[in-house]
Amino acid sequence: MNHLISKYNIPGPRYTSYPTVPYWDKEGIPKETWINSVKRSFLESNEKEGISLYIHLPFCESLCTFCGCNKRITKNHQVEGPYIDALLKEWDLYCDLLEEKPKISELHFGGGTPTFFKAENLDRLLTGIFSKSIIPKKPAYSFEGHPNNTKRSHLEVMRKHGFNRASYGVQDLDIKVQKTINRVQPFENVERVCRESRECGYDSISFDLVYGLPHQSMDSIRNTILQIRELKPERIAYYSYAHVPWIKGNGQRGFDENDLPKNEEKRALYECGYQLLLDSGYHEIGMDHFALEHDDMFKSLENKNLHRNFMGYTASKTQLMIGLGVSSISDSWYAFAQNVKSIQDYYEVLKKGEIPIFRGHELNKEDLFIRKIILDIMCHFEAQWELNDDNYLIIQDSIKRLKELEDDGLVTITENRLQVTESGRPFVRNICMAFDLRLLRNKPKTQLFSMTI
Ligand SMILES: C[S@@+](CC[C@H](N)C(=O)[O-])C[C@H]1O[C@@H](n2cnc3c(N)ncnc32)[C@H](O)[C@@H]1O
Ligand code: SF4
């Protein structure tokens, strides 16, 4: 295995979209094209499956120095009111485009830290959003909370609006690791927030863990998992630390490169956690994710409904996902669009009454064909295609390229089907890269992506 890790540990996308963001059309997307694709997708899908809404709440009180998310650090809570006003304005603009009330099947508050906001402000936001939409019988609503600042009032307000899943950043419970990443968070806080979530009626709790952090060891990983498994979270995201200091400025430079476990050492940390999670009753779901059998995510894997988008894995698929807030990405299936990244710009575009996107990509037939293959590999470790599809010819080179991975025992491939083997699972990003025609045609000149392993 070690020689395979050295061979395949190269920079590569995490494929929350295809084409990946750096390969979106350099010309961008005209706002009219984006709006038309939203209208088309809405008409095709709202009645049947509803839509997903992602709301980005970017503020955090302090900076965790490993963090790769899009966030603004501030202790000034005066920022909350104007930001909620802007989100509601953006939602109004989308609702004005739609011919009927949207049915919100999935809703996710991401960040930053949604629990930075006071509960009453989240209440105002949700009341405004739902005043213009329909809530289905079994909604899947979730939020990302920081265990240090999630209060019972937050839990009660979101539960009142139908939220049923809470996701908490745990990362690692070792104090030395926590101090190095500037995120001291005692186990008692995680235990409290988990207990209170269950008391309030949340039926799915999810924890984020990260491996490959500075000073992490087999012992710290083992102790973290042994402690958190006592709390029986339904889902665990076990992320590979993405070291991307060139994107995130000084935020990730709070420690030395030498403090980071690399290659085989990092992979060993993953294997250690992976085995312990399986021994604890968790099932592997796609890449980096684990779930207990009674959780919807496991059921959707079994029923082949698992989906992947900018929110990561989701238990069901909606064709249309609208992202509100700074830097949010929306997906109409036919096109992607991203909102402006600065809060100032966000306010200014909205003041003009315009949808605040600044770039995007309209998918052509080839993109749609490849997108489906990559999605199937990321979700189900397998993909199939029709031999009589016009696009079949364009993946001939990909099939040839995969020969080497087949010789290494990572995939089995026939002329119309690919299956990732057990030992190929850690290399799923590399396998998708063989189909990523945009990346292959235009190799990056500088490093754009984190390492695949
Ligand atoms: C928006 S944060 C979670 C919510 C909340 N802000 C918190 O910190 O608890 C989303 C998650 O992304 C993961 N994450 C952030 N930066 C990362 C990085 N550089 N590599 C891998 N995972 C990362 C962390 O596990 C984090 O919990
Ligand atoms: S890990 Fe969470 S709290 Fe820390 S900086 Fe990132 S988004 Fe903010």
XYZ file of C-alpha atoms and ligand atoms in Angstrom, residues 60 64 66-69 110-114 144-147 167-171 183 185 208-210 239-244 252, ligand 1:
59
model
C -16.693 33.306 13.640
C -8.945 28.202 13.975
C -6.266 25.019 10.173
C -9.524 26.287 8.708
C -10.081 26.275 4.973
C -13.676 27.544 5.069
C -23.156 26.386 6.839
C -20.313 28.645 7.706
C -18.317 30.137 9.274
C -20.354 29.511 12.372
C -24.142 29.680 12.144
C -23.207 23.448 11.502
C -22.662 24.444 15.105
C -19.544 25.138 17.132
C -19.753 23.071 20.343
C -23.497 18.897 12.814
C -20.653 19.833 15.155
C -16.994 20.536 14.512
C -14.963 18.352 16.869
C -11.742 17.974 14.813
C -9.365 25.796 19.002
C -12.709 22.777 23.056
C -16.563 16.501 11.942
C -13.170 14.973 12.647
C -9.992 15.865 10.775
C -11.854 14.694 6.664
C -8.347 14.698 5.355
C -6.727 17.941 6.497
C -6.545 20.102 3.366
C -3.379 22.140 3.675
C -3.968 25.015 1.276
C -2.963 28.107 8.053
C -17.819 25.510 8.772
S -16.859 24.395 9.688
C -17.875 23.760 11.016
C -18.715 24.608 11.895
C -18.093 25.454 12.953
N -17.539 26.634 12.350
C -17.042 24.751 13.761
O -15.878 25.067 13.544
O -17.383 23.940 14.615
C -16.911 22.985 8.649
C -15.899 21.885 8.844
O -14.948 21.890 7.799
C -13.820 21.144 8.207
N -12.605 21.848 7.784
C -12.309 23.155 7.904
N -11.092 23.423 7.400
C -10.575 22.255 6.945
C -9.361 21.875 6.311
N -8.403 22.765 6.055
N -9.202 20.576 5.959
C -10.167 19.661 6.212
N -11.331 19.954 6.818
C -11.550 21.228 7.181
C -13.857 21.062 9.719
O -14.002 19.713 10.112
C -15.071 21.898 10.087
O -15.761 21.366 11.176
